[in-house]
CSV table of N, CA and C in Angstrom, one decimal:
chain,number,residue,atom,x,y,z
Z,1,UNK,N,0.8,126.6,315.7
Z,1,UNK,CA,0.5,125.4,314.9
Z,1,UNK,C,-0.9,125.5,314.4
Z,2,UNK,N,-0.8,124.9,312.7
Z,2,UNK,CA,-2.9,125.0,312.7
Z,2,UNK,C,-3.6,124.1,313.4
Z,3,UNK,N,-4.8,124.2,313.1
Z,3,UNK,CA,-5.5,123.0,314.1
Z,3,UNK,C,-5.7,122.1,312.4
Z,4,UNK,N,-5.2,120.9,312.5
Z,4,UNK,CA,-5.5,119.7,311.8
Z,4,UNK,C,-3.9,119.2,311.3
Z,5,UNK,N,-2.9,119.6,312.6
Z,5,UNK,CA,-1.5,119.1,312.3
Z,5,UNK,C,-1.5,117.7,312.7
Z,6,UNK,N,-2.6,117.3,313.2
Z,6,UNK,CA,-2.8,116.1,313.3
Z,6,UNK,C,-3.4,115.3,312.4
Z,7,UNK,N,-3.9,115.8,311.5
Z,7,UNK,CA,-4.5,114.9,310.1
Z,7,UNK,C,-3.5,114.4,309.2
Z,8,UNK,N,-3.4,113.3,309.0
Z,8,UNK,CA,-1.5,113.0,308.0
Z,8,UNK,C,-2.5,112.9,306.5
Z,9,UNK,N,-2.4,113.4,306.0
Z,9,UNK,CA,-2.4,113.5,304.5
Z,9,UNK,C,-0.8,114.0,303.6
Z,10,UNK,N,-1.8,113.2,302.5
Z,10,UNK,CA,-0.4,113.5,301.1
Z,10,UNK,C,-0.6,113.7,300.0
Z,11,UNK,N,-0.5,114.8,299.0
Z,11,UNK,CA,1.4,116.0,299.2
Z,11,UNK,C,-0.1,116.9,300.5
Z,12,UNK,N,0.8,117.5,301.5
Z,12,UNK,CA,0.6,118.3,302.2
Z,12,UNK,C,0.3,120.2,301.6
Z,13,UNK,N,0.8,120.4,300.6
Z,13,UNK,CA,0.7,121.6,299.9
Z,13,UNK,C,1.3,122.5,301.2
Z,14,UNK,N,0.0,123.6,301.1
Z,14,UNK,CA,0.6,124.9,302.3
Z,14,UNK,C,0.7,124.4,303.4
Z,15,UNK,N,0.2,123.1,303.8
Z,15,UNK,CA,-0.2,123.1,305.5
Z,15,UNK,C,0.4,121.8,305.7
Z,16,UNK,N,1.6,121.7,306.8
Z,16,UNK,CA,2.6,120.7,307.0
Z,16,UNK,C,1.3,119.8,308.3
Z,17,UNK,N,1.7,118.7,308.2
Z,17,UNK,CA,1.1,117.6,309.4
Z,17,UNK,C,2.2,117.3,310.1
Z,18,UNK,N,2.1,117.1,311.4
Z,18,UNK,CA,2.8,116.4,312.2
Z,18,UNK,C,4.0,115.7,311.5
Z,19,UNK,N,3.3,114.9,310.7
Z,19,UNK,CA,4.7,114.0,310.2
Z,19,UNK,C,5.3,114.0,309.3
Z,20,UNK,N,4.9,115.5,308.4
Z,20,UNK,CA,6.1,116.0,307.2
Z,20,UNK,C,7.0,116.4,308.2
Z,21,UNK,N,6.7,117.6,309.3
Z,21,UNK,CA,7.4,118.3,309.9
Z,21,UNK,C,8.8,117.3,310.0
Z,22,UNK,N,8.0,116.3,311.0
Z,22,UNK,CA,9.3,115.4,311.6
Z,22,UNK,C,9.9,114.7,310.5
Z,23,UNK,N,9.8,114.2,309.2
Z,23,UNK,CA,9.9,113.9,308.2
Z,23,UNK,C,11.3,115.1,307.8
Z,24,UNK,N,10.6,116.6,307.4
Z,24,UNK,CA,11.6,116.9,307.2
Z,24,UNK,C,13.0,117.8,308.5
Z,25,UNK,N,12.6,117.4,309.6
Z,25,UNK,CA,13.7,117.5,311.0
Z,25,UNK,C,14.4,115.9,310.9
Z,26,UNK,N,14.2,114.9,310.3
Z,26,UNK,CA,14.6,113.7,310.2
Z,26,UNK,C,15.7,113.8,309.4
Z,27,UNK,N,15.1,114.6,307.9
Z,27,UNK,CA,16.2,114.8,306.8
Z,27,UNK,C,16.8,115.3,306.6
Z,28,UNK,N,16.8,116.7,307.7
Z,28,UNK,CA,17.9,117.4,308.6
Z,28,UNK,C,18.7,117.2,309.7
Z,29,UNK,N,18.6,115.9,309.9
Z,29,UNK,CA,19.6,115.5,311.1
Z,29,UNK,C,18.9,115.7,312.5
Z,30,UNK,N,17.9,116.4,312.6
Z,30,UNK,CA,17.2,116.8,314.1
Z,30,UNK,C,17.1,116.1,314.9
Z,31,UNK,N,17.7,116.1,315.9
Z,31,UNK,CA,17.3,115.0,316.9
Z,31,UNK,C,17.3,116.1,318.2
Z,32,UNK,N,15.7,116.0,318.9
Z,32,UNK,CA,15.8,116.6,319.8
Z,32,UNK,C,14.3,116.0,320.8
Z,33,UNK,N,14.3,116.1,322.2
Z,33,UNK,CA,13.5,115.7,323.0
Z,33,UNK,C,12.0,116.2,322.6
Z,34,UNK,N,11.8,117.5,322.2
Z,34,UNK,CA,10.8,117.5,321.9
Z,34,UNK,C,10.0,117.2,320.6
Z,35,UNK,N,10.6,116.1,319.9
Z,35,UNK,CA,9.6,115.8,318.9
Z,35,UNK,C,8.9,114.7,319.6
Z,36,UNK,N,9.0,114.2,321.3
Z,36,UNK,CA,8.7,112.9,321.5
Z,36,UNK,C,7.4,112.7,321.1
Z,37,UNK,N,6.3,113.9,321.5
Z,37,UNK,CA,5.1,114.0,321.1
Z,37,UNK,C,4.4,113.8,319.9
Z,38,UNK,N,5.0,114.0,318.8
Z,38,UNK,CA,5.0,114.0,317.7
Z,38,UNK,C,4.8,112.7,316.9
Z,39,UNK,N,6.4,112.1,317.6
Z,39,UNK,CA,6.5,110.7,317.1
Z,39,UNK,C,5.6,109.9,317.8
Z,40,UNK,N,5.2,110.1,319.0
Z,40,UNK,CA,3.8,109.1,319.6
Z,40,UNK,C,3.2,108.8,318.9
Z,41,UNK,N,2.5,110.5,318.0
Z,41,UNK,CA,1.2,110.7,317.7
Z,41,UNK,C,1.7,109.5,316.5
Z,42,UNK,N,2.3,109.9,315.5
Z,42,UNK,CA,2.5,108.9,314.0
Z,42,UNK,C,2.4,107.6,315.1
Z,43,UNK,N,3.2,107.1,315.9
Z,43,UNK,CA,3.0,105.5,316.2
Z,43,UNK,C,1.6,105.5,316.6
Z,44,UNK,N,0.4,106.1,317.1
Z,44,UNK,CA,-0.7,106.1,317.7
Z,44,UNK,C,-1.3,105.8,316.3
Z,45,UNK,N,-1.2,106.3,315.3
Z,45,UNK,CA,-2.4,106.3,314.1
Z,45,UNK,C,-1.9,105.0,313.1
Z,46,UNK,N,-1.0,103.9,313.9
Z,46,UNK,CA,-0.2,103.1,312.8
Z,46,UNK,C,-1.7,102.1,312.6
Z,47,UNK,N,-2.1,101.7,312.0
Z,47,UNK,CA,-2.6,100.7,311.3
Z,47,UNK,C,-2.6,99.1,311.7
Z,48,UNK,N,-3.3,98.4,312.0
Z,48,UNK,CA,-2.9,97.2,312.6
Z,48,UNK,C,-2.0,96.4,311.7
Z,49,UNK,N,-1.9,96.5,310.5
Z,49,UNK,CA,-1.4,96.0,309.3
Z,49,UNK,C,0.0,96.8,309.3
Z,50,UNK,N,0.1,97.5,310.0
Z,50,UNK,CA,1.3,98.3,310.0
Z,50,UNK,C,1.9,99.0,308.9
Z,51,UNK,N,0.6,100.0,308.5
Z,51,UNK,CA,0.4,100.9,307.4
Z,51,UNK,C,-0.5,102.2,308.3
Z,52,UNK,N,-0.5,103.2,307.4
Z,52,UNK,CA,-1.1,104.4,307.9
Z,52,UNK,C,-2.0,105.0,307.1
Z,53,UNK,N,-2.9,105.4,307.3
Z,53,UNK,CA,-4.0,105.8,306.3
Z,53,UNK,C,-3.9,107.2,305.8
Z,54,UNK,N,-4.7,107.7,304.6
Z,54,UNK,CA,-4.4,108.8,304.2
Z,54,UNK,C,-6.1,109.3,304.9
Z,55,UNK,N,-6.1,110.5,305.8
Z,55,UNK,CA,-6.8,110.7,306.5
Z,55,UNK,C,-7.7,111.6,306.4
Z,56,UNK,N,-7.8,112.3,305.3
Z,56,UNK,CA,-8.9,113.5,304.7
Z,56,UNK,C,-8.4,113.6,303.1
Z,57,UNK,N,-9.8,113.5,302.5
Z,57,UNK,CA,-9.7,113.6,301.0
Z,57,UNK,C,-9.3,114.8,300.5
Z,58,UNK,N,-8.5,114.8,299.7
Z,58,UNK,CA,-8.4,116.1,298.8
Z,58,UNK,C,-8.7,116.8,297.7
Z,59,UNK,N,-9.0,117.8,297.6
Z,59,UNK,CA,-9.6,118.4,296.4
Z,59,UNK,C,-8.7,118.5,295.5
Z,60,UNK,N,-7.9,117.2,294.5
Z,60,UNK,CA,-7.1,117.2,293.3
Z,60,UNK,C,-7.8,117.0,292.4
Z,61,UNK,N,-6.6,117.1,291.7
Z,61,UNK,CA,-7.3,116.2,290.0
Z,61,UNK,C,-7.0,115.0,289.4
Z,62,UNK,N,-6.0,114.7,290.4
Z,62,UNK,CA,-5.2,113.6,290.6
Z,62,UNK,C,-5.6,112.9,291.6
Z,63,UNK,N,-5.9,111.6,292.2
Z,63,UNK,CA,-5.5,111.2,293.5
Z,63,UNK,C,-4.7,110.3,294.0
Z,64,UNK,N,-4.0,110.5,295.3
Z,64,UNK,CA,-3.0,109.4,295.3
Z,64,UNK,C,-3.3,109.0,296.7
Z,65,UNK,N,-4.7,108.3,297.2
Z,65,UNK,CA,-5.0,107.5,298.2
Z,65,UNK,C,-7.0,108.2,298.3
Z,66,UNK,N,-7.5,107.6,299.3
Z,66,UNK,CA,-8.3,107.6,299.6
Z,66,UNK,C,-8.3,107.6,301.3
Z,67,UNK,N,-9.2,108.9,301.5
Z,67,UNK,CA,-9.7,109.2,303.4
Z,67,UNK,C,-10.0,107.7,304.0
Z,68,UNK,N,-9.2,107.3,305.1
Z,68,UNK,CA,-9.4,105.8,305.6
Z,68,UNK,C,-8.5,104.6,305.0
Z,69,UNK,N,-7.9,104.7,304.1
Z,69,UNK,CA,-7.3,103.3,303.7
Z,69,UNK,C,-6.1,104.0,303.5
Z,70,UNK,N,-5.4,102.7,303.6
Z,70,UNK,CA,-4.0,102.6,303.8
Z,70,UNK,C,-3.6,103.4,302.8
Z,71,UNK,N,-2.3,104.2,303.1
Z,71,UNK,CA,-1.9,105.1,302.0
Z,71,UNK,C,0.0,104.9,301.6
Z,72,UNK,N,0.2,104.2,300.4
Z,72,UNK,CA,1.9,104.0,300.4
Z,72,UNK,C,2.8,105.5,300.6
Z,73,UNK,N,2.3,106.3,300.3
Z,73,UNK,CA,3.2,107.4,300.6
Z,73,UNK,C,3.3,107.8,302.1
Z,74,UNK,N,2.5,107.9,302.5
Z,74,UNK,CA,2.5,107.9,304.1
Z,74,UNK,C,3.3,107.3,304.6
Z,75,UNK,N,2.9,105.9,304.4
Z,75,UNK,CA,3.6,105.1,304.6
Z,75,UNK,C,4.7,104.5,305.2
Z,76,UNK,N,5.4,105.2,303.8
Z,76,UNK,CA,7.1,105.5,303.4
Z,76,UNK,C,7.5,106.5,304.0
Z,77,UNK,N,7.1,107.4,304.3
Z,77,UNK,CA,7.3,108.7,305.3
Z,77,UNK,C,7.2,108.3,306.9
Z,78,UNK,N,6.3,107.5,307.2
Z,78,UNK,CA,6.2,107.5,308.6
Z,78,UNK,C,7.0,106.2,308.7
Z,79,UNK,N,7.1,105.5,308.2
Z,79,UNK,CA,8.4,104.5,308.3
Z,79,UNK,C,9.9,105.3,308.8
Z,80,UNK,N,10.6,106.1,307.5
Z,80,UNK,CA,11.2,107.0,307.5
Z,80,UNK,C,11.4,107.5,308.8
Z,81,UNK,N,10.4,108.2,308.8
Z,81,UNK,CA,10.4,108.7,310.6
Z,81,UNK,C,10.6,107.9,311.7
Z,82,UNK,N,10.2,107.1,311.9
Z,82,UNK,CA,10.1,106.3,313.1
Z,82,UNK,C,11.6,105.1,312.8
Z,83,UNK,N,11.8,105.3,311.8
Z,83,UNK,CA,13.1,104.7,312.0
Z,83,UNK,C,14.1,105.5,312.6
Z,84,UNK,N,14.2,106.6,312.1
Z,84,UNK,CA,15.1,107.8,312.0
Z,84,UNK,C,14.9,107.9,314.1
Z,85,UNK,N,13.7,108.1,314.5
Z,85,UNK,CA,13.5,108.6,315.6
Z,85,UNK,C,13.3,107.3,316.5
Z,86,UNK,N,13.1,106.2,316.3
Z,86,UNK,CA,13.2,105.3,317.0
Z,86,UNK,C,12.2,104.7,317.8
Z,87,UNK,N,10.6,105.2,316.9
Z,87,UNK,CA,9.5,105.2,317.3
Z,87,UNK,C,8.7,103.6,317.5
């Protein structure tokens, strides 16, 4: 795994985070004991507002969130997940 599979950013490009991965083992039907760690981490970084932040800026030309504030695509993903897994 790289080191910063723990940073959740969005679109992910080459480098998957923690919670595309489980995002896309979700959308593949995966259900297995060792994603428990995984899904912790997403519930660990939830947002008191019960949102998730987009967590490092990226070099676009576009942007769709800002490093530290709440981010809707994440969001919708780590929702996704944690419903799917029961987080």
């Amino acid at each position: 795994l790289h080191r910063g599979i723990d940073v959740l950013v969005f679109p992910n490009f080459y480098h998957s985070d923690a919670l595309e991965l489980l995002w896309l083992l979700a959308r593949e039907g995966v259900r297995d004991a060792r994603t428990a760690r995984a899904v912790e981490l997403v519930c660990s970084k939830m947002l008191p507002e019960g949102t998730w932040a987009m967590e490092m800026d990226l070099n676009t030309v576009t942007t769709v969130g800002r490093k530290g504030q709440a981010n809707a695509f994440i969001t919708e993903r780590a929702r996704a997940v944690l419903g799917y897994y029961g987080g």
